[in-house]
């Protein structure tokens, strides 16, 4: 208590002499201060991260009829750059992660025709977008091609956070999906974790960072209406979970779980945790309803136990 109180007074004293009055007013917010983990959660599910109950996406079931709430036309659609409405056919719900995929690569990646073949995936590969954080934010603001204009529903600083996330991944400051897993064939479950993980370290990282919320064995929170434990989910959908570990779960108390300074360190933490979660004894399916993976499943590869 005593130490906390004295620190508090030091802080007041510093504030008093540093002073907003003497320092020049910032012209623009510093881009280095942008929270790219929040940008990643906005990329994943902006409406949930922001608690935006005013935006109800156009219903997927009623193809051709815009019938949601909110957005520029008050019908749950967003506009394309040319002004036409983008309907929610196929059920992308205007999430950037749906339009670009969990690897951010659009048609070139996981959601593209060679892999999961999602009908709504966009042509653009966001990791090939040139330019600065501001220029990428401009692109998201106005939309382009089959990517809608997010400027109608997101604030400029939110667009810049998403852009910081994309640009830092593009520029090698954050790991990419391809550093964590390789894309494989649809028969092999689409992906396989990369070699070089230390599952023993992953178990320790799990105990330190995840167990308080997810339980010692990952069964305290079940996902998808009780279908998966954390372990059984990670053994089948690590292409998704890698981004949750990197950025956190939108609209939940779970934030960024990695602490590395470099992309290589962060990649190692993610891979170690995912390899640990491949152990069916340590991280069982528990009461979850969906089947676990069989012996020999290629997604966990040699990490499967
Ligand atoms: C502060 C609590 C907390 C911590 C710490 C935490 N999580 Fe979570 N996590 C949650 C909550 C809450 C959810 C959301 C559950 C939901 O949306 O139904 C979640 C969701 C997830 C999901 C998403 C699953 C899905 O299908 O959407 C994954 C994967 C995940 N956590 C993995 C981890 C891992 C791995 C760690 C440790 C490195 C971790 N979490 C640490 C609370 C936490």
Tab-separated table of C-alpha atoms and ligand atoms in Angstrom:
chain	number	residue	atom	x	y	z
A	1	UNK	CA	0.000	0.000	0.000
A	2	UNK	CA	2.711	2.410	1.108
A	3	UNK	CA	4.767	1.883	-2.035
A	4	UNK	CA	1.773	2.241	-4.298
A	5	UNK	CA	0.789	5.485	-2.591
A	6	UNK	CA	4.231	7.069	-2.915
A	7	UNK	CA	4.405	6.100	-6.584
A	8	UNK	CA	1.094	7.814	-7.065
A	9	UNK	CA	2.472	11.065	-5.616
A	10	UNK	CA	5.561	10.895	-7.807
A	11	UNK	CA	3.260	10.557	-10.769
A	12	UNK	CA	1.243	13.631	-9.711
A	13	UNK	CA	4.470	15.597	-9.235
A	14	UNK	CA	5.714	14.657	-12.698
A	15	UNK	CA	2.411	15.611	-14.232
A	16	UNK	CA	2.586	18.940	-12.407
A	17	UNK	CA	5.932	20.046	-13.814
A	18	UNK	CA	5.919	18.229	-17.204
A	19	UNK	CA	2.658	19.878	-17.879
A	20	UNK	CA	0.332	19.803	-20.861
A	21	UNK	CA	0.646	23.588	-20.910
A	22	UNK	CA	4.363	23.592	-21.761
A	23	UNK	CA	4.430	20.718	-24.304
A	24	UNK	CA	3.219	21.438	-27.830
A	25	UNK	CA	-0.208	20.094	-28.753
A	26	UNK	CA	0.173	16.977	-30.925
A	27	UNK	CA	-0.750	17.576	-34.557
A	28	UNK	CA	-1.652	13.956	-35.248
A	29	UNK	CA	-1.727	10.903	-33.011
A	30	UNK	CA	1.562	9.006	-33.138
A	31	UNK	CA	1.156	5.943	-35.331
A	32	UNK	CA	3.614	3.983	-33.195
A	33	UNK	CA	1.119	4.268	-30.328
A	34	UNK	CA	-1.576	2.454	-32.296
A	35	UNK	CA	-2.697	-0.731	-30.552
A	36	UNK	CA	-2.220	-3.391	-33.223
A	37	UNK	CA	-3.626	-6.141	-30.963
A	38	UNK	CA	-6.888	-4.198	-30.842
A	39	UNK	CA	-6.497	-3.688	-34.592
A	40	UNK	CA	-6.294	-7.476	-34.925
A	41	UNK	CA	-9.444	-7.958	-32.850
A	42	UNK	CA	-11.237	-5.348	-34.996
A	43	UNK	CA	-10.005	-7.225	-38.074
A	44	UNK	CA	-11.459	-10.423	-36.572
A	45	UNK	CA	-14.869	-9.064	-35.499
A	46	UNK	CA	-15.192	-5.265	-35.295
A	47	UNK	CA	-18.874	-5.210	-34.309
A	48	UNK	CA	-18.296	-7.575	-31.373
A	49	UNK	CA	-15.073	-5.877	-30.250
A	50	UNK	CA	-16.858	-2.508	-30.206
A	51	UNK	CA	-20.139	-3.862	-28.790
A	52	UNK	CA	-21.915	-2.405	-31.848
A	53	UNK	CA	-25.442	-3.697	-31.344
A	54	UNK	CA	-26.679	-0.885	-33.655
A	55	UNK	CA	-25.260	-2.802	-36.643
A	56	UNK	CA	-27.238	-5.951	-37.452
A	57	UNK	CA	-25.846	-7.450	-40.673
A	58	UNK	CA	-28.209	-8.072	-43.566
A	59	UNK	CA	-29.585	-11.604	-43.007
A	60	UNK	CA	-27.731	-14.305	-44.901
A	61	UNK	CA	-30.896	-16.366	-45.436
A	62	UNK	CA	-32.709	-13.702	-47.497
A	63	UNK	CA	-30.421	-13.475	-50.539
A	64	UNK	CA	-30.825	-10.295	-52.598
A	65	UNK	CA	-32.870	-8.444	-49.945
A	66	UNK	CA	-31.079	-6.038	-47.601
A	67	UNK	CA	-32.873	-6.449	-44.286
A	68	UNK	CA	-30.470	-5.708	-41.423
A	69	UNK	CA	-30.012	-2.554	-39.351
A	70	UNK	CA	-27.415	0.219	-39.228
A	71	UNK	CA	-24.665	1.093	-41.704
A	72	UNK	CA	-24.795	3.823	-44.386
A	73	UNK	CA	-28.173	2.675	-45.818
A	74	UNK	CA	-29.632	1.716	-42.400
A	75	UNK	CA	-30.253	-1.807	-43.717
A	76	UNK	CA	-27.235	-3.696	-42.364
A	77	UNK	CA	-25.218	-3.499	-45.593
A	78	UNK	CA	-21.962	-1.709	-46.333
A	79	UNK	CA	-21.184	0.104	-49.608
A	80	UNK	CA	-18.518	-0.872	-52.083
A	81	UNK	CA	-16.178	1.881	-53.318
A	82	UNK	CA	-18.413	2.368	-56.377
A	83	UNK	CA	-21.454	3.003	-54.162
A	84	UNK	CA	-23.272	-0.307	-54.700
A	85	UNK	CA	-24.453	-2.149	-51.596
A	86	UNK	CA	-22.527	-5.292	-50.600
A	87	UNK	CA	-25.102	-7.826	-49.418
A	88	UNK	CA	-24.306	-10.450	-46.795
A	89	UNK	CA	-24.933	-13.403	-49.099
A	90	UNK	CA	-22.846	-16.326	-47.946
A	91	UNK	CA	-22.711	-14.950	-44.398
A	92	UNK	CA	-19.460	-12.971	-44.169
A	93	UNK	CA	-21.169	-10.575	-41.737
A	94	UNK	CA	-18.791	-7.815	-42.963
A	95	UNK	CA	-15.970	-9.234	-40.829
A	96	UNK	CA	-12.569	-8.509	-42.393
A	97	UNK	CA	-11.427	-11.944	-41.252
A	98	UNK	CA	-14.158	-13.473	-43.408
A	99	UNK	CA	-13.418	-11.348	-46.471
A	100	UNK	CA	-9.626	-11.788	-46.209
A	101	UNK	CA	-9.305	-15.027	-44.199
A	102	UNK	CA	-7.436	-15.891	-40.980
A	103	UNK	CA	-4.174	-15.474	-42.902
A	104	UNK	CA	-5.166	-12.037	-44.339
A	105	UNK	CA	-4.400	-13.203	-47.884
A	106	UNK	CA	-7.798	-13.144	-49.596
A	107	UNK	CA	-8.111	-15.447	-52.619
A	108	UNK	CA	-4.410	-16.290	-52.462
A	109	UNK	CA	-4.781	-17.871	-49.007
A	110	UNK	CA	-6.775	-20.153	-46.708
A	111	UNK	CA	-10.222	-18.970	-47.826
A	112	UNK	CA	-9.285	-18.934	-51.520
A	113	UNK	CA	-10.465	-21.395	-54.204
A	114	UNK	CA	-7.457	-23.725	-53.721
A	115	UNK	CA	-8.287	-24.227	-50.027
A	116	UNK	CA	-11.521	-23.541	-48.101
A	117	UNK	CA	-13.147	-21.905	-51.117
A	118	UNK	CA	-15.358	-19.414	-49.293
A	119	UNK	CA	-17.785	-17.752	-51.710
A	120	UNK	CA	-17.246	-14.282	-50.266
A	121	UNK	CA	-13.433	-14.156	-50.122
A	122	UNK	CA	-12.053	-10.985	-51.763
A	123	UNK	CA	-9.445	-10.842	-54.526
A	124	UNK	CA	-7.127	-8.587	-52.521
A	125	UNK	CA	-4.180	-9.934	-50.493
A	126	UNK	CA	-3.851	-7.440	-47.645
A	127	UNK	CA	-0.240	-8.443	-46.944
A	128	UNK	CA	0.591	-7.217	-50.459
A	129	UNK	CA	-0.971	-3.779	-49.951
A	130	UNK	CA	1.697	-1.115	-50.360
A	131	UNK	CA	2.040	2.086	-48.430
A	132	UNK	CA	1.997	3.462	-44.911
A	133	UNK	CA	-0.413	2.780	-42.057
A	134	UNK	CA	-2.317	5.913	-43.102
A	135	UNK	CA	-2.535	4.761	-46.720
A	136	UNK	CA	-3.773	1.310	-45.698
A	137	UNK	CA	-6.315	2.987	-43.391
A	138	UNK	CA	-7.431	5.138	-46.371
A	139	UNK	CA	-7.949	1.963	-48.390
A	140	UNK	CA	-10.097	0.418	-45.623
A	141	UNK	CA	-11.986	3.688	-45.218
A	142	UNK	CA	-13.077	3.982	-48.863
A	143	UNK	CA	-13.067	0.292	-49.853
A	144	UNK	CA	-11.833	-1.058	-53.177
A	145	UNK	CA	-12.988	-3.767	-55.542
A	146	UNK	CA	-15.016	-6.297	-53.559
A	147	UNK	CA	-13.850	-4.909	-50.196
A	148	UNK	CA	-16.465	-2.544	-48.713
A	149	UNK	CA	-15.914	0.977	-47.332
A	150	UNK	CA	-15.388	0.578	-43.570
A	151	UNK	CA	-15.238	4.355	-43.114
A	152	UNK	CA	-19.038	4.311	-42.888
A	153	UNK	CA	-19.021	2.237	-39.694
A	154	UNK	CA	-15.575	2.652	-38.088
A	155	UNK	CA	-13.807	5.708	-36.671
A	156	UNK	CA	-10.548	6.853	-38.235
A	157	UNK	CA	-8.424	5.700	-35.254
A	158	UNK	CA	-10.070	2.255	-35.422
A	159	UNK	CA	-9.198	2.029	-39.136
A	160	UNK	CA	-5.621	3.030	-38.278
A	161	UNK	CA	-5.412	0.315	-35.606
A	162	UNK	CA	-6.482	-2.295	-38.170
A	163	UNK	CA	-4.014	-0.828	-40.659
A	164	UNK	CA	-1.204	-0.954	-38.058
A	165	UNK	CA	-1.964	-4.636	-37.502
A	166	UNK	CA	-1.828	-5.375	-41.254
A	167	UNK	CA	1.274	-3.256	-41.935
A	168	UNK	CA	3.253	-4.633	-38.964
A	169	UNK	CA	2.486	-8.159	-40.136
A	170	UNK	CA	3.360	-7.215	-43.718
A	171	UNK	CA	6.647	-5.661	-42.580
A	172	UNK	CA	7.767	-8.597	-40.416
A	173	UNK	CA	7.120	-7.087	-36.984
A	174	UNK	CA	4.378	-9.634	-36.292
A	175	UNK	CA	4.459	-13.272	-37.423
A	176	UNK	CA	2.339	-14.394	-40.354
A	177	UNK	CA	0.025	-17.393	-40.520
A	178	UNK	CA	2.515	-19.111	-42.825
A	179	UNK	CA	5.150	-18.942	-40.068
A	180	UNK	CA	2.853	-20.981	-37.795
A	181	UNK	CA	1.256	-23.427	-40.230
A	182	UNK	CA	1.536	-24.547	-43.857
A	183	UNK	CA	-1.509	-24.747	-46.097
A	184	UNK	CA	-2.164	-28.328	-47.199
A	185	UNK	CA	-4.940	-30.071	-49.129
A	186	UNK	CA	-8.631	-30.098	-48.180
A	187	UNK	CA	-8.370	-33.890	-47.460
A	188	UNK	CA	-5.607	-33.232	-44.936
A	189	UNK	CA	-7.742	-30.656	-43.113
A	190	UNK	CA	-6.254	-27.653	-44.953
A	191	UNK	CA	-3.250	-26.970	-42.740
A	192	UNK	CA	-0.380	-28.476	-40.718
A	193	UNK	CA	1.529	-26.888	-37.835
A	194	UNK	CA	5.134	-26.015	-38.624
A	195	UNK	CA	8.041	-27.897	-37.117
A	196	UNK	CA	10.242	-26.476	-34.386
A	197	UNK	CA	7.760	-26.103	-31.515
A	198	UNK	CA	8.652	-26.892	-27.909
A	199	UNK	CA	5.493	-28.464	-26.485
A	200	UNK	CA	6.985	-28.685	-22.993
A	201	UNK	CA	7.491	-24.924	-22.945
A	202	UNK	CA	3.974	-24.590	-24.389
A	203	UNK	CA	2.496	-26.453	-21.399
A	204	UNK	CA	4.278	-24.014	-19.063
A	205	UNK	CA	3.117	-20.995	-21.082
A	206	UNK	CA	-0.422	-22.373	-20.962
A	207	UNK	CA	-0.299	-22.779	-17.160
A	208	UNK	CA	1.063	-19.257	-16.782
A	209	UNK	CA	-1.200	-17.399	-19.228
A	210	UNK	CA	-4.339	-19.377	-20.053
A	211	UNK	CA	-5.261	-21.688	-17.169
A	212	UNK	CA	-6.843	-18.990	-14.965
A	213	UNK	CA	-9.594	-18.507	-17.539
A	214	UNK	CA	-9.647	-21.743	-19.548
A	215	UNK	CA	-8.987	-24.136	-16.635
A	216	UNK	CA	-5.978	-26.378	-16.024
A	217	UNK	CA	-6.962	-28.690	-18.895
A	218	UNK	CA	-8.714	-26.217	-21.263
A	219	UNK	CA	-12.241	-27.464	-20.618
A	220	UNK	CA	-13.550	-24.577	-18.453
A	221	UNK	CA	-14.887	-22.652	-21.474
A	222	UNK	CA	-16.439	-24.634	-24.327
A	223	UNK	CA	-16.742	-23.030	-27.785
A	224	UNK	CA	-19.326	-23.118	-30.568
A	225	UNK	CA	-22.304	-24.002	-28.380
A	226	UNK	CA	-20.432	-26.656	-26.453
A	227	UNK	CA	-18.869	-28.333	-29.494
A	228	UNK	CA	-15.182	-27.900	-28.564
A	229	UNK	CA	-12.855	-27.656	-25.589
A	230	UNK	CA	-9.813	-25.443	-26.097
A	231	UNK	CA	-7.710	-28.526	-26.855
A	232	UNK	CA	-10.106	-30.148	-29.318
A	233	UNK	CA	-10.621	-26.771	-31.015
A	234	UNK	CA	-6.891	-26.097	-31.349
A	235	UNK	CA	-6.332	-29.603	-32.774
A	236	UNK	CA	-8.780	-28.823	-35.618
A	237	UNK	CA	-8.791	-25.043	-36.027
A	238	UNK	CA	-5.321	-23.790	-35.174
A	239	UNK	CA	-5.548	-21.626	-38.315
A	240	UNK	CA	-8.077	-19.603	-36.319
A	241	UNK	CA	-6.656	-19.958	-32.805
A	242	UNK	CA	-3.229	-18.629	-33.789
A	243	UNK	CA	-4.826	-15.216	-34.399
A	244	UNK	CA	-6.783	-15.382	-31.112
A	245	UNK	CA	-3.544	-16.025	-29.200
A	246	UNK	CA	-1.849	-13.173	-31.089
A	247	UNK	CA	-4.584	-10.561	-30.599
A	248	UNK	CA	-7.180	-11.853	-28.134
A	249	UNK	CA	-10.857	-12.708	-28.470
A	250	UNK	CA	-13.024	-9.783	-29.670
A	251	UNK	CA	-15.374	-8.397	-27.024
A	252	UNK	CA	-14.032	-10.667	-24.254
A	253	UNK	CA	-11.559	-10.172	-21.384
A	254	UNK	CA	-8.944	-12.115	-23.375
A	255	UNK	CA	-6.343	-9.765	-24.862
A	256	UNK	CA	-3.008	-10.432	-26.584
A	257	UNK	CA	-1.392	-13.498	-25.011
A	258	UNK	CA	2.115	-13.212	-26.431
A	259	UNK	CA	4.930	-11.159	-24.914
A	260	UNK	CA	7.797	-11.538	-27.383
A	261	UNK	CA	9.489	-8.437	-28.784
A	262	UNK	CA	10.140	-9.787	-32.274
A	263	UNK	CA	8.042	-11.672	-34.799
A	264	UNK	CA	10.300	-14.725	-34.291
A	265	UNK	CA	9.780	-14.721	-30.509
A	266	UNK	CA	6.027	-14.231	-30.867
A	267	UNK	CA	5.833	-16.975	-33.482
A	268	UNK	CA	7.665	-19.348	-31.135
A	269	UNK	CA	5.248	-18.640	-28.246
A	270	UNK	CA	2.212	-19.254	-30.477
A	271	UNK	CA	3.660	-22.431	-31.963
A	272	UNK	CA	4.716	-23.790	-28.549
A	273	UNK	CA	1.206	-23.228	-27.133
A	274	UNK	CA	-0.489	-24.781	-30.172
A	275	UNK	CA	1.858	-27.798	-30.005
A	276	UNK	CA	1.050	-28.234	-26.294
A	277	UNK	CA	-2.683	-28.130	-27.085
A	278	UNK	CA	-2.129	-31.103	-29.441
A	279	UNK	CA	-1.861	-33.372	-26.394
A	280	UNK	CA	-5.246	-35.071	-25.923
A	281	UNK	CA	-4.379	-36.302	-22.417
A	282	UNK	CA	-3.306	-32.937	-21.013
A	283	UNK	CA	-5.985	-30.946	-22.888
A	284	UNK	CA	-8.904	-33.358	-23.361
A	285	UNK	CA	-12.173	-32.833	-25.138
A	286	UNK	CA	-14.023	-32.975	-21.798
A	287	UNK	CA	-17.789	-32.576	-22.135
A	288	UNK	CA	-17.559	-31.073	-25.626
A	289	UNK	CA	-19.958	-32.538	-28.180
A	290	UNK	CA	-17.839	-32.566	-31.370
A	291	UNK	CA	-15.485	-35.470	-32.069
A	292	UNK	CA	-11.810	-35.087	-31.307
A	293	UNK	CA	-9.151	-35.865	-33.929
A	294	UNK	CA	-8.138	-39.497	-34.563
A	295	UNK	CA	-4.584	-40.838	-34.210
A	296	UNK	CA	-2.470	-39.798	-37.162
A	297	UNK	CA	-4.427	-36.602	-37.892
A	298	UNK	CA	-2.032	-34.515	-39.997
A	299	UNK	CA	-2.931	-31.083	-38.602
A	300	UNK	CA	-0.996	-31.491	-35.349
A	301	UNK	CA	1.441	-33.860	-37.074
A	302	UNK	CA	4.166	-35.108	-34.743
A	303	UNK	CA	2.796	-32.970	-31.882
A	304	UNK	CA	-0.339	-35.126	-31.600
A	305	UNK	CA	-0.425	-37.261	-28.454
B	1	LIG	C1	-8.756	-13.308	-19.068
B	1	LIG	C2	-9.259	-14.608	-19.421
B	1	LIG	C3	-8.613	-15.345	-20.564
B	1	LIG	C4	-7.277	-15.624	-20.761
B	1	LIG	C5	-6.101	-15.227	-19.895
B	1	LIG	C6	-7.215	-16.396	-21.958
B	1	LIG	N1	-8.455	-16.543	-22.491
B	1	LIG	FE1	-8.899	-17.424	-24.237
B	1	LIG	N2	-10.817	-16.819	-24.070
B	1	LIG	C7	-11.368	-16.235	-22.965
B	1	LIG	C8	-12.764	-15.990	-23.214
B	1	LIG	C9	-13.746	-15.373	-22.227
B	1	LIG	C10	-13.028	-16.440	-24.509
B	1	LIG	C11	-14.319	-16.310	-25.280
B	1	LIG	C12	-15.210	-17.477	-25.196
B	1	LIG	C13	-16.382	-17.232	-26.135
B	1	LIG	O1	-16.313	-16.333	-27.000
B	1	LIG	O2	-17.327	-17.971	-26.005
B	1	LIG	C14	-11.778	-16.953	-25.026
B	1	LIG	C15	-11.613	-17.483	-26.287
B	1	LIG	C16	-10.483	-18.133	-26.714
B	1	LIG	C17	-10.335	-18.744	-28.006
B	1	LIG	C18	-11.347	-18.672	-29.122
B	1	LIG	C19	-12.046	-19.942	-29.453
B	1	LIG	C20	-13.140	-19.699	-30.467
B	1	LIG	O3	-13.636	-20.646	-31.010
B	1	LIG	O4	-13.498	-18.560	-30.748
B	1	LIG	C21	-9.090	-19.309	-28.040
B	1	LIG	C22	-8.467	-20.085	-29.174
B	1	LIG	C23	-8.472	-19.035	-26.771
B	1	LIG	N3	-9.334	-18.318	-25.989
B	1	LIG	C24	-7.213	-19.476	-26.404
B	1	LIG	C25	-6.526	-18.991	-25.291
B	1	LIG	C26	-5.146	-19.320	-24.998
B	1	LIG	C27	-4.314	-20.323	-25.768
B	1	LIG	C28	-4.805	-18.583	-23.912
B	1	LIG	C29	-3.466	-18.488	-23.252
B	1	LIG	C30	-2.314	-18.258	-24.130
B	1	LIG	C31	-5.978	-17.821	-23.520
B	1	LIG	N4	-6.989	-18.098	-24.376
B	1	LIG	C32	-6.032	-16.936	-22.462
B	1	LIG	C33	-10.709	-15.882	-21.840
B	1	LIG	C34	-9.342	-15.933	-21.668
